[in-house]
């Protein structure tokens, strides 16, 4: 909805519309009845008078038809006090002034019991009558306000749960409108929500929410009021020459427009329309203001949730595209890569001059590319929950030997010394052999990469009791994804250590995250994707294990991974 420039007549909420109080005068003395009626009409009240108390009783039965009852205490058929009693039953806030010949203690007692506001003793000055009526009406106003506020309190209390029960903006709008119509009792209600569009020039639009079966239609003056409320950020009482809304042969010119705010920002506008005077009273405005407050916060939540959901869907789509891309790219890259590796190996094996060394370099680089592709494919499987675990009988000595063998050319090239501590005669355990190899290979490859030439690296294997594991983990400074921790489980713990550059303490917490690499200055000479350790952790965790690290910058690192020691 775009801003409408049509002009209506509006006023700020401070300038409250006042309805003329209606008074019922009852006195069996005709002269007295006329005098009071004339005096009060002269004071601009709307007055209905009667000398028949029973007729008065009839009139009082319609709730809200009078603001004040002025009655003589002594009348045939029914006394003024009884009339007051009935009037209060119908409307607990009605103001009552009783005229008495003389005020006896008994009358006063009865009057207090019936909650009569004021007495006026005959004969009285007319000014006294006006004063008594004014005072009683003022008290009524206060009483009404406090009753209304109590109702609002209750409304808010019960509405909070309802309003916050949904994060769907349309549904929330319907709840707010329903509450406004029921609690404020207006003829028509419209809710506008503010929509921001971010572009070169930031623009706002107002979206309209109406109840599904609503036949009222917002008119130009109505939407213009909404725009003005949005622009000024204040509530407006409208008594316009142009209709705000209409349906078939009916139109509404009066209304109350309230901004719905959240964190100081106008997030919506509640426009209530009613031709009657009641809605524009202060109490009704307070009620709307309170409702608006709550609605504003809920509307914003719904909006943020909507945005979140949209972003989430976009991310899911991106994630799907990424997965698809990795699947296609890895498949397309693997085939030519195996050809490169195959022919390079052939050249290497058939040559004995310097061509042999060149071919070896080609092989190493191609293997590196293959490792990166493997990393990406492994992560894709982990993300998609497509990791299938095989239950192999693993001999730890064989696994360590295979992993080391694959990396021995680089170990030699850097002249690193390698220490292996694998206890003899370890009972084989059940795990996914290829995944254990991948984890171990990643850790050894890092140890080689981050240890300067002539340094030391090593692999230590041990079986830990549950107790040892609990104690070890209590001392780690880095959070560990713990899959299980009980005293009954035994663990096979494989440690890969080095005397390399180490990792600063504050970085330890993040190095198992995907793509995370320690500050460029430390690792600049080394290549890498920052995926290796995340694969280490995730492939260990899917097997019910854990991975963690201890490191001192400048001295070296100790990477551990532990798997439940399941013997077949
Ligand atoms: P990549 O080695 O491909 O960069 P990793 O996930 O294997 O990715 O490692 C993440 C980072 O953790 C490395 O970039 C490096 O900064 C640090 N790191 C890993 N292993 C070691 C190690 N043994 N010594 C020092 N730093 C290490």
XYZ file of C-alpha atoms and ligand atoms in Angstrom:
595
model
C 0.000 0.000 0.000
C 1.471 3.361 -1.020
C 1.088 6.645 0.904
C -2.137 8.435 0.051
C -2.140 12.190 0.023
C -5.880 12.678 0.739
C -6.520 14.980 3.686
C -8.702 14.084 6.644
C -9.443 15.877 9.880
C -7.466 14.447 12.707
C -6.351 15.339 16.154
C -3.755 13.958 18.485
C -4.859 11.651 21.206
C -4.354 14.309 23.893
C -7.452 16.095 22.593
C -9.913 13.481 23.775
C -13.425 13.402 22.449
C -15.878 13.876 25.347
C -19.384 12.427 25.301
C -22.140 14.372 27.150
C -23.100 12.527 30.368
C -26.697 11.294 30.530
C -28.657 11.815 33.725
C -31.932 10.256 34.917
C -33.872 12.497 37.329
C -36.568 10.811 39.444
C -38.740 12.719 41.916
C -42.421 12.227 42.594
C -42.765 15.957 43.224
C -43.284 17.343 39.759
C -42.037 20.828 40.588
C -38.788 19.501 42.061
C -38.336 17.136 39.128
C -38.688 19.963 36.577
C -36.374 22.272 38.479
C -33.582 19.725 38.682
C -34.042 18.769 35.016
C -33.881 22.363 33.834
C -30.838 23.142 36.004
C -28.922 20.159 34.743
C -29.873 20.727 31.107
C -28.702 24.271 31.537
C -25.384 22.845 32.687
C -25.247 21.003 29.306
C -26.116 17.534 30.547
C -28.451 15.259 28.651
C -31.379 14.690 31.015
C -34.333 12.291 31.083
C -36.788 12.916 33.909
C -39.753 11.166 35.412
C -41.983 11.371 38.464
C -42.750 7.670 38.215
C -40.177 5.583 40.077
C -41.327 2.326 38.467
C -40.902 3.851 35.011
C -37.417 4.932 36.117
C -36.664 1.386 37.159
C -37.640 0.206 33.707
C -35.358 2.783 32.090
C -32.399 1.789 34.252
C -32.505 -1.809 33.094
C -30.587 -1.088 29.904
C -26.932 -1.056 30.898
C -24.986 2.055 30.026
C -28.034 4.175 29.195
C -27.309 6.618 32.058
C -24.196 7.927 33.709
C -25.948 9.295 36.770
C -29.150 8.712 38.706
C -30.544 11.659 40.679
C -33.400 10.356 42.806
C -35.534 11.499 45.703
C -35.199 9.228 48.692
C -38.895 9.021 49.477
C -41.198 8.010 46.669
C -44.342 5.891 46.575
C -43.914 2.269 45.395
C -40.101 2.271 45.497
C -37.604 4.349 47.447
C -34.677 6.223 45.970
C -32.275 3.912 47.804
C -33.931 0.799 46.324
C -33.771 2.380 42.902
C -30.063 3.030 43.513
C -29.630 -0.582 44.515
C -31.154 -1.810 41.215
C -29.209 0.715 39.183
C -25.916 -0.514 40.706
C -26.816 -4.101 39.953
C -27.090 -3.220 36.281
C -24.117 -0.848 36.119
C -21.669 -1.012 39.055
C -20.069 2.265 38.000
C -23.244 4.405 37.701
C -23.069 7.628 39.697
C -25.892 8.168 42.173
C -27.034 11.281 43.999
C -29.892 10.959 46.463
C -32.026 13.942 47.485
C -33.308 13.778 51.058
C -35.595 15.854 53.240
C -33.360 15.296 56.201
C -30.469 12.830 56.459
C -31.049 10.388 59.252
C -28.304 8.058 60.507
C -30.339 5.097 59.297
C -30.521 6.584 55.781
C -26.814 7.190 55.787
C -26.113 3.587 56.844
C -28.357 2.229 54.108
C -26.838 4.609 51.608
C -23.324 3.449 52.427
C -24.435 -0.155 52.070
C -25.818 0.569 48.626
C -22.703 2.415 47.644
C -24.484 5.731 47.068
C -21.989 8.356 46.083
C -23.596 11.559 47.256
C -26.383 13.012 49.265
C -27.953 16.358 48.857
C -30.364 17.687 51.483
C -33.475 19.521 50.513
C -33.810 22.398 50.290
C -30.615 23.012 48.322
C -29.159 25.763 46.210
C -29.024 24.929 42.482
C -25.268 25.486 42.528
C -25.069 22.814 45.224
C -26.954 20.410 42.986
C -24.550 21.033 40.092
C -21.586 20.542 42.395
C -22.937 17.257 43.764
C -23.636 15.989 40.233
C -20.189 17.044 38.980
C -18.476 15.367 41.898
C -20.451 12.141 41.496
C -19.730 12.050 37.768
C -16.045 12.618 38.414
C -15.999 9.704 40.862
C -17.794 7.584 38.266
C -15.129 8.443 35.725
C -12.370 7.398 38.122
C -14.190 4.215 39.007
C -14.790 3.410 35.354
C -11.159 4.006 34.540
C -9.970 1.773 37.326
C -12.465 -0.941 36.339
C -11.304 -0.666 32.766
C -7.677 -0.808 33.752
C -8.352 -3.877 35.809
C -10.060 -5.405 32.788
C -7.069 -4.413 30.655
C -4.703 -5.969 33.136
C -6.671 -9.146 32.930
C -6.830 -8.873 29.163
C -3.083 -8.441 28.952
C -2.467 -11.289 31.295
C -4.614 -13.670 29.308
C -3.683 -12.203 25.927
C 0.071 -12.515 26.371
C -0.034 -16.252 25.907
C -2.451 -16.001 22.983
C -0.526 -13.266 21.205
C 2.745 -15.076 21.631
C 1.305 -18.385 20.555
C 2.112 -17.882 16.898
C 4.961 -16.543 14.818
C 2.955 -16.486 11.644
C 2.365 -12.810 10.853
C -1.003 -13.273 9.184
C -2.274 -15.460 11.999
C -0.931 -13.069 14.619
C -2.657 -10.168 12.841
C -5.950 -12.019 13.061
C -5.499 -12.614 16.786
C -4.744 -8.934 17.419
C -7.751 -7.813 15.362
C -10.025 -10.300 17.077
C -8.922 -9.047 20.472
C -9.380 -5.426 19.483
C -12.892 -6.090 18.223
C -13.875 -8.106 21.282
C -12.211 -6.098 24.017
C -12.568 -2.569 22.689
C -15.908 -3.311 21.102
C -15.367 -1.212 17.978
C -17.174 -1.683 14.677
C -14.166 -2.235 12.416
C -10.472 -2.930 12.906
C -7.496 -2.939 10.518
C -3.892 -3.856 11.100
C -1.063 -2.513 8.969
C 2.423 -3.956 9.161
C 5.479 -2.000 8.111
C 7.624 -3.586 5.440
C 11.120 -2.262 4.694
C 12.632 -2.629 1.297
C 16.367 -2.128 1.192
C 17.631 -0.552 -1.952
C 19.449 2.609 -2.973
C 16.609 4.577 -1.394
C 15.212 2.736 1.566
C 11.453 2.519 1.214
C 8.600 1.513 3.443
C 5.318 -0.034 2.530
C 2.328 -0.803 4.701
C 0.788 -4.241 4.354
C -2.840 -4.646 5.410
C -4.197 -7.505 7.494
C -7.951 -7.970 7.978
C -10.021 -10.753 9.431
C -10.924 -13.241 6.710
C -14.691 -12.694 6.854
C -14.509 -8.941 7.337
C -16.752 -6.961 4.975
C -15.363 -3.538 5.930
C -13.120 -2.000 3.315
C -10.393 0.463 4.116
C -10.853 3.760 2.261
C -8.301 6.338 1.130
C -8.726 8.452 4.270
C -8.213 5.348 6.416
C -4.925 4.394 4.809
C -3.818 7.993 4.931
C -4.402 7.974 8.706
C -2.270 4.814 8.944
C 0.537 6.528 7.023
C 0.328 9.592 9.235
C 0.439 7.454 12.379
C 3.519 5.696 10.979
C 5.232 8.966 10.045
C 4.479 10.740 13.340
C 4.806 7.685 15.551
C 1.966 8.889 17.807
C -1.601 7.784 18.359
C -4.301 9.782 16.570
C -7.965 10.250 17.338
C -9.772 10.798 14.084
C -13.048 12.529 13.461
C -12.845 12.944 9.741
C -15.134 14.406 7.124
C -14.115 11.618 4.794
C -14.992 8.057 5.708
C -12.138 5.877 6.967
C -13.785 2.662 5.950
C -17.066 1.470 4.571
C -19.255 -1.405 3.508
C -22.362 -1.432 1.303
C -24.516 1.419 2.653
C -22.485 2.186 5.785
C -19.429 4.301 6.426
C -17.323 5.105 9.495
C -15.692 8.485 9.962
C -14.343 8.169 13.497
C -11.478 6.119 14.700
C -8.394 5.631 16.794
C -5.082 4.903 15.147
C -2.342 3.470 17.329
C 1.298 2.788 16.384
C 2.564 -0.661 17.360
C 6.114 -0.288 18.515
C 8.963 -2.576 19.244
C 12.329 -1.346 20.473
C 11.317 2.207 19.675
C 10.496 1.453 16.073
C 6.987 1.543 14.586
C 6.392 -1.960 13.257
C 2.663 -1.702 12.639
C -0.482 0.382 13.016
C -3.761 -0.644 14.578
C -6.683 1.359 13.199
C -9.962 1.002 15.084
C -13.096 2.585 13.603
C -16.367 3.295 15.327
C -18.990 5.954 14.812
C -20.062 5.891 18.463
C -18.437 8.094 21.113
C -17.395 5.300 23.460
C -14.271 4.131 21.745
C -12.703 7.566 21.860
C -12.827 7.761 25.628
C -9.628 7.762 27.584
C -10.121 4.273 29.054
C -10.617 2.751 25.625
C -7.486 4.495 24.398
C -5.464 3.129 27.284
C -6.753 -0.310 26.532
C -5.766 -0.012 22.877
C -2.370 1.383 23.872
C -1.696 -1.611 26.103
C -2.834 -4.043 23.466
C -0.700 -2.198 20.929
C 2.362 -2.525 23.132
C 2.049 -6.242 23.325
C 1.095 -6.616 19.701
C 4.139 -4.562 18.618
C 6.595 -6.924 20.256
C 4.797 -9.992 18.910
C 4.597 -8.516 15.404
C 8.312 -7.885 15.397
C 9.023 -11.403 16.588
C 6.830 -12.748 13.806
C 8.654 -10.549 11.298
C 12.092 -11.635 12.504
C 10.988 -15.236 12.492
C 9.745 -14.840 8.917
C 13.100 -13.394 7.898
C 14.897 -16.174 9.708
C 12.850 -18.790 7.975
C 13.466 -17.171 4.595
C 17.202 -17.013 5.270
C 17.172 -20.585 6.470
C 15.466 -21.714 3.288
C 17.972 -19.772 1.191
C 20.818 -21.359 3.127
C 19.333 -24.783 2.668
C 19.128 -24.179 -1.043
C 22.745 -22.957 -1.106
C 23.754 -25.989 0.877
C 21.984 -28.247 -1.582
C 23.726 -26.520 -4.490
C 27.081 -26.797 -2.718
C 26.580 -30.507 -2.118
C 25.564 -31.044 -5.699
C 28.566 -29.068 -6.899
C 30.966 -31.076 -4.720
C 29.443 -34.331 -5.915
C 29.765 -33.385 -9.587
C 33.177 -31.705 -9.279
C 34.723 -34.532 -7.287
C 33.417 -37.087 -9.730
C 34.665 -35.104 -12.735
C 38.069 -34.435 -11.131
C 38.722 -37.950 -9.906
C 38.748 -39.583 -13.334
C 41.462 -37.398 -14.960
C 43.361 -37.454 -11.675
C 43.600 -41.229 -11.631
C 44.901 -41.072 -15.210
C 47.562 -38.530 -14.161
C 48.526 -40.681 -11.165
C 48.597 -43.866 -13.235
C 50.801 -42.505 -16.019
C 53.087 -40.620 -13.628
C 53.639 -43.851 -11.659
C 54.401 -45.618 -14.933
C 56.935 -42.956 -15.960
C 58.517 -43.039 -12.497
C 58.834 -46.809 -12.465
C 60.302 -46.951 -15.969
C 62.885 -44.202 -15.522
C 66.003 -44.092 -13.465
C 67.321 -40.640 -14.323
C 66.068 -37.284 -13.078
C 62.753 -37.969 -14.853
C 62.004 -40.377 -12.050
C 62.162 -37.536 -9.521
C 59.982 -35.285 -11.690
C 57.393 -38.022 -11.973
C 57.482 -38.513 -8.198
C 56.722 -34.797 -7.719
C 53.789 -35.041 -10.097
C 52.501 -38.001 -8.101
C 52.816 -36.190 -4.764
C 50.962 -33.138 -6.049
C 48.263 -35.244 -7.626
C 47.895 -37.158 -4.358
C 47.479 -33.866 -2.559
C 44.680 -32.903 -4.955
C 43.083 -36.300 -4.382
C 43.268 -35.759 -0.586
C 41.502 -32.424 -0.889
C 38.776 -33.977 -3.018
C 38.444 -36.782 -0.474
C 38.107 -34.249 2.343
C 35.315 -32.442 0.508
C 33.489 -35.645 -0.297
C 33.815 -36.874 3.281
C 32.387 -33.642 4.639
C 29.513 -33.826 2.196
C 28.696 -37.315 3.412
C 28.913 -36.190 7.034
C 26.618 -33.219 6.349
C 24.102 -35.297 4.513
C 24.149 -37.921 7.260
C 25.232 -40.391 4.601
C 28.179 -41.838 6.468
C 27.936 -45.573 6.528
C 30.174 -47.330 9.029
C 31.691 -50.686 8.360
C 32.590 -52.987 11.260
C 36.122 -54.127 10.485
C 38.446 -56.072 12.734
C 41.288 -53.593 13.093
C 44.830 -54.400 14.105
C 46.210 -51.132 15.347
C 49.803 -51.978 14.402
C 48.746 -52.485 10.748
C 46.814 -49.242 10.663
C 49.730 -47.244 12.052
C 52.161 -48.899 9.605
C 49.926 -48.202 6.608
C 49.403 -44.566 7.590
C 53.104 -43.971 8.161
C 54.097 -45.739 4.944
C 51.987 -43.456 2.854
C 53.597 -40.362 4.366
C 57.148 -41.625 4.739
C 58.501 -39.778 1.637
C 57.613 -36.411 3.224
C 58.924 -37.522 6.624
C 62.253 -38.325 5.018
C 62.303 -35.211 2.934
C 62.071 -33.056 6.085
C 64.457 -35.343 7.897
C 62.054 -35.823 10.785
C 62.639 -38.526 13.334
C 59.608 -40.699 13.973
C 58.955 -42.575 17.243
C 56.304 -45.251 17.371
C 54.951 -46.660 20.620
C 52.420 -49.351 19.980
C 52.037 -51.940 22.766
C 52.685 -55.491 21.642
C 49.938 -58.033 21.419
C 46.991 -55.645 21.502
C 43.722 -57.457 20.915
C 42.195 -56.284 17.608
C 39.213 -53.976 17.939
C 36.097 -53.249 15.902
C 35.963 -49.967 13.958
C 35.704 -48.621 10.412
C 39.299 -49.229 9.242
C 39.356 -46.757 6.341
C 37.987 -43.967 8.534
C 40.522 -44.643 11.279
C 43.231 -44.517 8.618
C 41.906 -41.226 7.303
C 41.860 -39.685 10.786
C 45.343 -40.907 11.598
C 46.648 -39.869 8.156
C 45.311 -36.334 8.664
C 46.948 -35.993 12.072
C 50.341 -37.346 10.891
C 50.231 -35.139 7.823
C 49.645 -32.075 10.073
C 52.438 -33.128 12.428
C 54.797 -33.303 9.432
C 53.527 -30.054 7.975
C 53.851 -27.990 11.144
C 57.191 -29.355 12.360
C 60.355 -27.768 11.012
C 63.058 -29.897 9.383
C 65.032 -32.203 11.678
C 62.256 -32.128 14.273
C 60.563 -35.041 15.980
C 57.155 -36.542 15.534
C 55.603 -39.623 17.061
C 52.630 -41.906 17.438
C 51.668 -43.463 20.759
C 48.907 -45.985 21.198
C 47.449 -46.894 24.586
C 44.415 -48.535 26.124
C 42.741 -46.316 28.727
C 40.198 -47.260 31.329
C 37.029 -45.184 31.683
C 38.550 -43.672 34.838
C 41.698 -42.553 32.953
C 39.578 -41.021 30.221
C 37.460 -39.042 32.695
C 40.600 -37.733 34.374
C 42.289 -36.828 31.073
C 39.266 -34.945 29.818
C 38.983 -33.056 33.085
C 42.361 -31.525 32.354
C 41.783 -30.494 28.763
C 41.367 -26.779 28.247
C 39.512 -27.199 24.967
C 35.877 -28.305 24.801
C 35.551 -31.876 23.559
C 32.489 -33.336 21.882
C 31.850 -36.142 24.316
C 29.884 -39.013 22.852
C 29.982 -41.221 25.929
C 31.811 -41.085 29.178
C 31.391 -43.801 31.725
C 33.741 -45.747 33.904
C 32.867 -49.038 32.206
C 34.049 -48.222 28.672
C 37.649 -48.924 27.704
C 39.241 -46.745 25.049
C 41.893 -47.171 22.431
C 43.695 -43.858 22.416
C 45.986 -42.868 19.544
C 48.188 -39.850 20.085
C 50.081 -38.042 17.333
C 52.665 -35.649 18.741
C 55.246 -33.317 17.304
C 57.883 -30.812 18.332
C 56.641 -28.289 15.819
C 55.400 -24.724 15.944
C 52.593 -25.491 18.418
C 49.300 -23.650 18.643
C 48.558 -20.580 20.776
C 46.243 -21.400 23.683
C 43.463 -19.063 22.528
C 43.344 -20.730 19.099
C 42.909 -24.242 20.441
C 39.219 -23.780 20.944
C 38.616 -23.243 17.229
C 41.025 -25.432 15.339
C 38.570 -28.324 14.986
C 36.125 -26.001 13.200
C 35.748 -26.252 9.456
C 38.048 -24.005 7.412
C 39.704 -22.680 10.554
C 43.402 -22.065 10.296
C 45.625 -20.519 12.939
C 46.642 -16.937 12.221
C 48.170 -16.711 8.772
C 51.552 -15.540 10.050
C 52.233 -18.864 11.749
C 51.159 -21.162 8.967
C 51.732 -19.051 5.923
C 54.326 -21.318 4.393
C 52.013 -24.293 4.667
C 49.192 -25.015 2.303
C 45.934 -26.515 3.438
C 42.200 -26.061 3.377
C 41.436 -25.986 7.099
C 39.207 -29.029 6.697
C 41.478 -31.800 7.996
C 40.837 -31.433 11.734
C 37.087 -31.036 11.321
C 37.092 -34.333 9.447
C 39.213 -35.869 12.209
C 36.707 -34.809 14.834
C 33.560 -35.659 12.901
C 34.754 -39.068 11.726
C 35.790 -39.918 15.269
C 32.500 -38.730 16.725
C 30.386 -40.768 14.275
C 32.211 -43.816 15.558
C 31.357 -42.992 19.167
C 34.789 -41.512 19.867
C 36.383 -38.184 20.734
C 39.266 -36.039 19.527
C 41.160 -33.361 21.419
C 44.446 -31.501 21.542
C 47.077 -30.195 23.915
C 49.669 -27.756 22.634
C 52.257 -25.232 23.696
C 53.183 -22.567 21.202
C 56.782 -22.925 20.029
C 57.164 -26.366 21.673
C 54.815 -28.710 19.860
C 51.375 -30.327 19.857
C 49.719 -33.544 20.992
C 46.597 -34.570 19.106
C 44.537 -37.414 20.544
C 41.699 -39.450 19.199
C 39.984 -42.158 21.153
C 37.589 -44.872 20.056
C 35.682 -47.297 22.278
C 37.877 -50.359 22.568
C 35.381 -52.864 21.267
C 36.856 -56.304 21.049
C 35.092 -58.700 18.694
P 44.925 -27.496 7.296
O 46.045 -28.285 7.888
O 44.482 -27.990 5.972
O 45.142 -26.014 7.336
P 43.490 -28.578 9.529
O 42.037 -28.558 9.834
O 44.138 -29.891 9.439
O 43.654 -27.741 8.228
O 44.210 -27.736 10.631
C 43.704 -26.483 11.008
C 44.795 -25.599 11.529
O 45.233 -26.078 12.798
C 46.026 -25.573 10.679
O 45.904 -24.644 9.624
C 47.070 -25.164 11.673
O 47.017 -23.768 11.851
C 46.606 -25.835 12.957
N 47.283 -27.126 13.160
C 46.814 -28.355 12.878
N 47.685 -29.303 13.261
C 48.748 -28.661 13.777
C 49.982 -29.064 14.349
N 50.334 -30.369 14.458
N 50.825 -28.108 14.798
C 50.509 -26.810 14.716
N 49.361 -26.367 14.206
C 48.479 -27.261 13.726
